[in-house]
Amino acid sequence: MLEAEVLDENTRAVDFYSRLGMETHRLLDCYDVPAFDKANYGGVEIVPTGWESIVPFSSSVRSWNPTWQNNDDSLMAIKGHLLCVQATDAAGLTGFAAMIPESQTLAQLAVRPDQRRKKLGSAMVARLQELATQKPLHVLNADAGDGSFSHFMTHLVARRTVGQRALRM
């Protein structure tokens, strides 16, 4: 399988890939998340961890799969270059976030469905920003069809920077 992402406004590239037989299989959004003035964890313990401790449970808390450059295998290949945090409860992993500090890119963020809308995602973003010197974060290739994630980005006062198409052949 061949995959690619193309900016929405790059109609020439979309047409080119379409002529090659590639089809859009989902729409993606990218965001810039401003630095928080003050980290607020809401009483939840957000602890740094390694990607290898998150990946066995990552699919159990997320609603959609990341694109190829941020999927579990891709992050495992660069695990030594990631900054990861997690939260747990008696039932296990409640949420996690993985960031690539060199580019300030939030590669993955997920919260278990029963823990959503409790500020856990915000707390993990704040914790990552604290650990990474509070720089703004970039979110690339978020599933545009996930209204809850779009709402979460609005809650973080994130700015949508560009839309993309995930293509597949």
Short mmCIF file of C-alpha atoms in Angstrom, two decimals:
data_model
loop_
_atom_site.label_atom_id
_atom_site.label_comp_id
_atom_site.label_asym_id
_atom_site.label_seq_id
_atom_site.Cartn_x
_atom_site.Cartn_y
_atom_site.Cartn_z
CA MET A 1 0.00 0.00 0.00
CA LEU A 2 1.22 3.49 -0.88
CA GLU A 3 0.20 6.43 1.33
CA ALA A 4 0.71 10.17 1.05
CA GLU A 5 -0.65 13.41 2.47
CA VAL A 6 -1.35 16.41 0.29
CA LEU A 7 -2.30 19.93 1.34
CA ASP A 8 -5.91 20.71 0.43
CA GLU A 9 -4.97 23.82 -1.53
CA ASN A 10 -2.39 21.93 -3.63
CA THR A 11 -4.91 20.96 -6.30
CA ARG A 12 -2.20 20.13 -8.83
CA ALA A 13 -0.76 17.48 -6.52
CA VAL A 14 -4.23 16.14 -5.67
CA ASP A 15 -4.98 15.81 -9.41
CA PHE A 16 -1.59 14.18 -10.06
CA TYR A 17 -2.02 11.57 -7.32
CA SER A 18 -5.58 10.96 -8.45
CA ARG A 19 -4.36 10.19 -11.98
CA LEU A 20 -1.93 7.67 -10.43
CA GLY A 21 -4.90 5.91 -8.86
CA MET A 22 -4.61 7.24 -5.32
CA GLU A 23 -7.85 8.05 -3.52
CA THR A 24 -8.63 10.24 -0.52
CA HIS A 25 -9.45 8.00 2.42
CA ARG A 26 -9.74 10.72 5.09
CA LEU A 27 -9.35 14.43 5.66
CA LEU A 28 -6.79 15.78 8.11
CA ASP A 29 -6.29 19.01 10.04
CA CYS A 30 -3.12 20.58 11.41
CA TYR A 31 -2.99 22.97 14.37
CA ASP A 32 -0.67 25.17 16.39
CA VAL A 33 -1.32 24.96 20.14
CA PRO A 34 -0.12 28.03 22.03
CA ALA A 35 1.92 27.68 25.18
CA PHE A 36 -0.13 27.56 28.36
CA ASP A 37 0.56 30.36 30.82
CA LYS A 38 0.41 27.94 33.71
CA ALA A 39 0.33 24.15 33.79
CA ASN A 40 -2.89 22.88 35.37
CA TYR A 41 -3.10 19.14 35.90
CA GLY A 42 -6.44 19.15 37.68
CA GLY A 43 -5.17 16.86 40.42
CA VAL A 44 -4.18 14.13 37.95
CA GLU A 45 -0.67 12.73 38.10
CA ILE A 46 0.92 13.06 34.65
CA VAL A 47 4.24 11.22 34.61
CA PRO A 48 7.01 11.07 32.03
CA THR A 49 7.51 7.61 30.55
CA GLY A 50 9.02 5.83 27.56
CA TRP A 51 7.13 5.07 24.37
CA GLU A 52 7.79 1.36 24.83
CA SER A 53 5.62 1.37 27.97
CA ILE A 54 2.72 3.10 26.18
CA VAL A 55 2.59 1.31 22.84
CA PRO A 56 1.18 -2.03 24.08
CA PHE A 57 -1.91 -0.16 25.31
CA SER A 58 -2.11 2.79 22.89
CA SER A 59 -4.85 1.40 20.65
CA SER A 60 -7.10 0.76 23.68
CA VAL A 61 -7.50 4.50 24.40
CA ARG A 62 -7.60 6.19 21.00
CA SER A 63 -10.54 6.67 18.65
CA TRP A 64 -8.62 6.82 15.36
CA ASN A 65 -5.28 5.65 14.07
CA PRO A 66 -2.51 8.15 13.39
CA THR A 67 -1.18 8.61 9.86
CA TRP A 68 1.90 6.62 8.88
CA GLN A 69 4.49 9.13 10.12
CA ASN A 70 3.04 9.16 13.64
CA ASN A 71 1.82 5.57 13.93
CA ASP A 72 3.05 3.26 16.68
CA ASP A 73 5.76 1.62 14.54
CA SER A 74 7.12 4.98 13.33
CA LEU A 75 7.32 6.29 16.88
CA MET A 76 8.97 3.08 18.07
CA ALA A 77 11.69 3.69 15.47
CA ILE A 78 12.45 7.09 17.05
CA LYS A 79 11.59 6.21 20.67
CA GLY A 80 14.86 7.71 21.92
CA HIS A 81 13.84 11.08 20.46
CA LEU A 82 10.37 11.24 22.03
CA LEU A 83 9.06 12.96 25.10
CA CYS A 84 6.12 10.94 26.46
CA VAL A 85 3.73 11.32 29.38
CA GLN A 86 0.95 9.13 30.68
CA ALA A 87 -1.79 8.96 33.29
CA THR A 88 -3.14 5.77 34.82
CA ASP A 89 -5.83 4.60 37.20
CA ALA A 90 -6.81 1.24 38.71
CA ALA A 91 -8.11 0.09 35.29
CA GLY A 92 -4.83 0.92 33.53
CA LEU A 93 -3.81 3.60 31.03
CA THR A 94 -6.19 6.56 31.05
CA GLY A 95 -4.27 8.71 28.59
CA PHE A 96 -0.96 9.38 26.94
CA ALA A 97 0.83 11.92 24.81
CA ALA A 98 3.98 11.62 22.72
CA MET A 99 5.90 14.59 21.40
CA ILE A 100 8.91 15.02 19.12
CA PRO A 101 10.79 17.81 20.95
CA GLU A 102 13.04 18.79 18.03
CA SER A 103 10.03 19.89 15.98
CA GLN A 104 7.64 20.58 18.90
CA THR A 105 5.23 18.16 17.21
CA LEU A 106 2.58 16.38 19.21
CA ALA A 107 2.76 13.00 17.49
CA GLN A 108 0.01 11.24 19.45
CA LEU A 109 -2.48 12.19 22.13
CA ALA A 110 -5.25 9.93 23.37
CA VAL A 111 -7.56 9.66 26.35
CA ARG A 112 -9.60 6.61 27.26
CA PRO A 113 -13.28 7.25 26.38
CA ASP A 114 -14.52 7.07 30.00
CA GLN A 115 -11.96 9.72 31.02
CA ARG A 116 -12.67 12.27 28.28
CA ARG A 117 -14.00 15.76 29.05
CA LYS A 118 -12.26 15.72 32.43
CA LYS A 119 -9.31 17.95 31.37
CA LEU A 120 -6.89 15.02 31.17
CA GLY A 121 -5.90 15.85 27.57
CA SER A 122 -5.31 19.47 28.52
CA ALA A 123 -3.23 18.37 31.50
CA MET A 124 -1.04 16.14 29.33
CA VAL A 125 -0.48 18.92 26.79
CA ALA A 126 0.40 21.32 29.62
CA ARG A 127 2.80 18.77 31.12
CA LEU A 128 4.54 18.25 27.78
CA GLN A 129 4.86 21.99 27.31
CA GLU A 130 6.34 22.28 30.78
CA LEU A 131 8.87 19.53 30.09
CA ALA A 132 9.71 21.03 26.69
CA THR A 133 10.23 24.60 27.93
CA GLN A 134 6.63 25.73 27.24
CA LYS A 135 7.02 26.21 23.49
CA PRO A 136 3.91 26.06 21.33
CA LEU A 137 3.11 22.59 19.99
CA HIS A 138 2.25 21.58 16.44
CA VAL A 139 -0.42 18.97 15.77
CA LEU A 140 -0.11 17.38 12.34
CA ASN A 141 -2.61 15.16 10.56
CA ALA A 142 -5.44 14.97 13.09
CA ASP A 143 -8.55 13.23 11.77
CA ALA A 144 -10.79 16.09 10.58
CA GLY A 145 -13.86 13.87 11.01
CA ASP A 146 -13.43 13.70 14.78
CA GLY A 147 -15.60 16.54 16.09
CA SER A 148 -14.54 15.84 19.67
CA PHE A 149 -10.87 16.36 18.79
CA SER A 150 -11.71 19.58 16.89
CA HIS A 151 -13.60 20.78 19.97
CA PHE A 152 -10.61 19.87 22.14
CA MET A 153 -8.33 21.95 19.89
CA THR A 154 -10.77 24.87 20.23
CA HIS A 155 -10.66 24.44 24.02
CA LEU A 156 -6.84 24.69 23.86
CA VAL A 157 -7.18 27.88 21.77
CA ALA A 158 -5.34 26.07 18.99
CA ARG A 159 -5.23 27.64 15.55
CA ARG A 160 -5.99 25.44 12.55
CA THR A 161 -3.10 25.99 10.19
CA VAL A 162 -3.87 23.82 7.18
CA GLY A 163 -6.00 20.95 5.94
CA GLN A 164 -4.66 17.88 4.21
CA ARG A 165 -5.92 14.80 2.42
CA ALA A 166 -4.67 11.36 3.33
CA LEU A 167 -4.31 9.46 0.06
CA ARG A 168 -3.98 5.74 -0.42
CA MET A 169 -3.41 3.32 -3.26
#
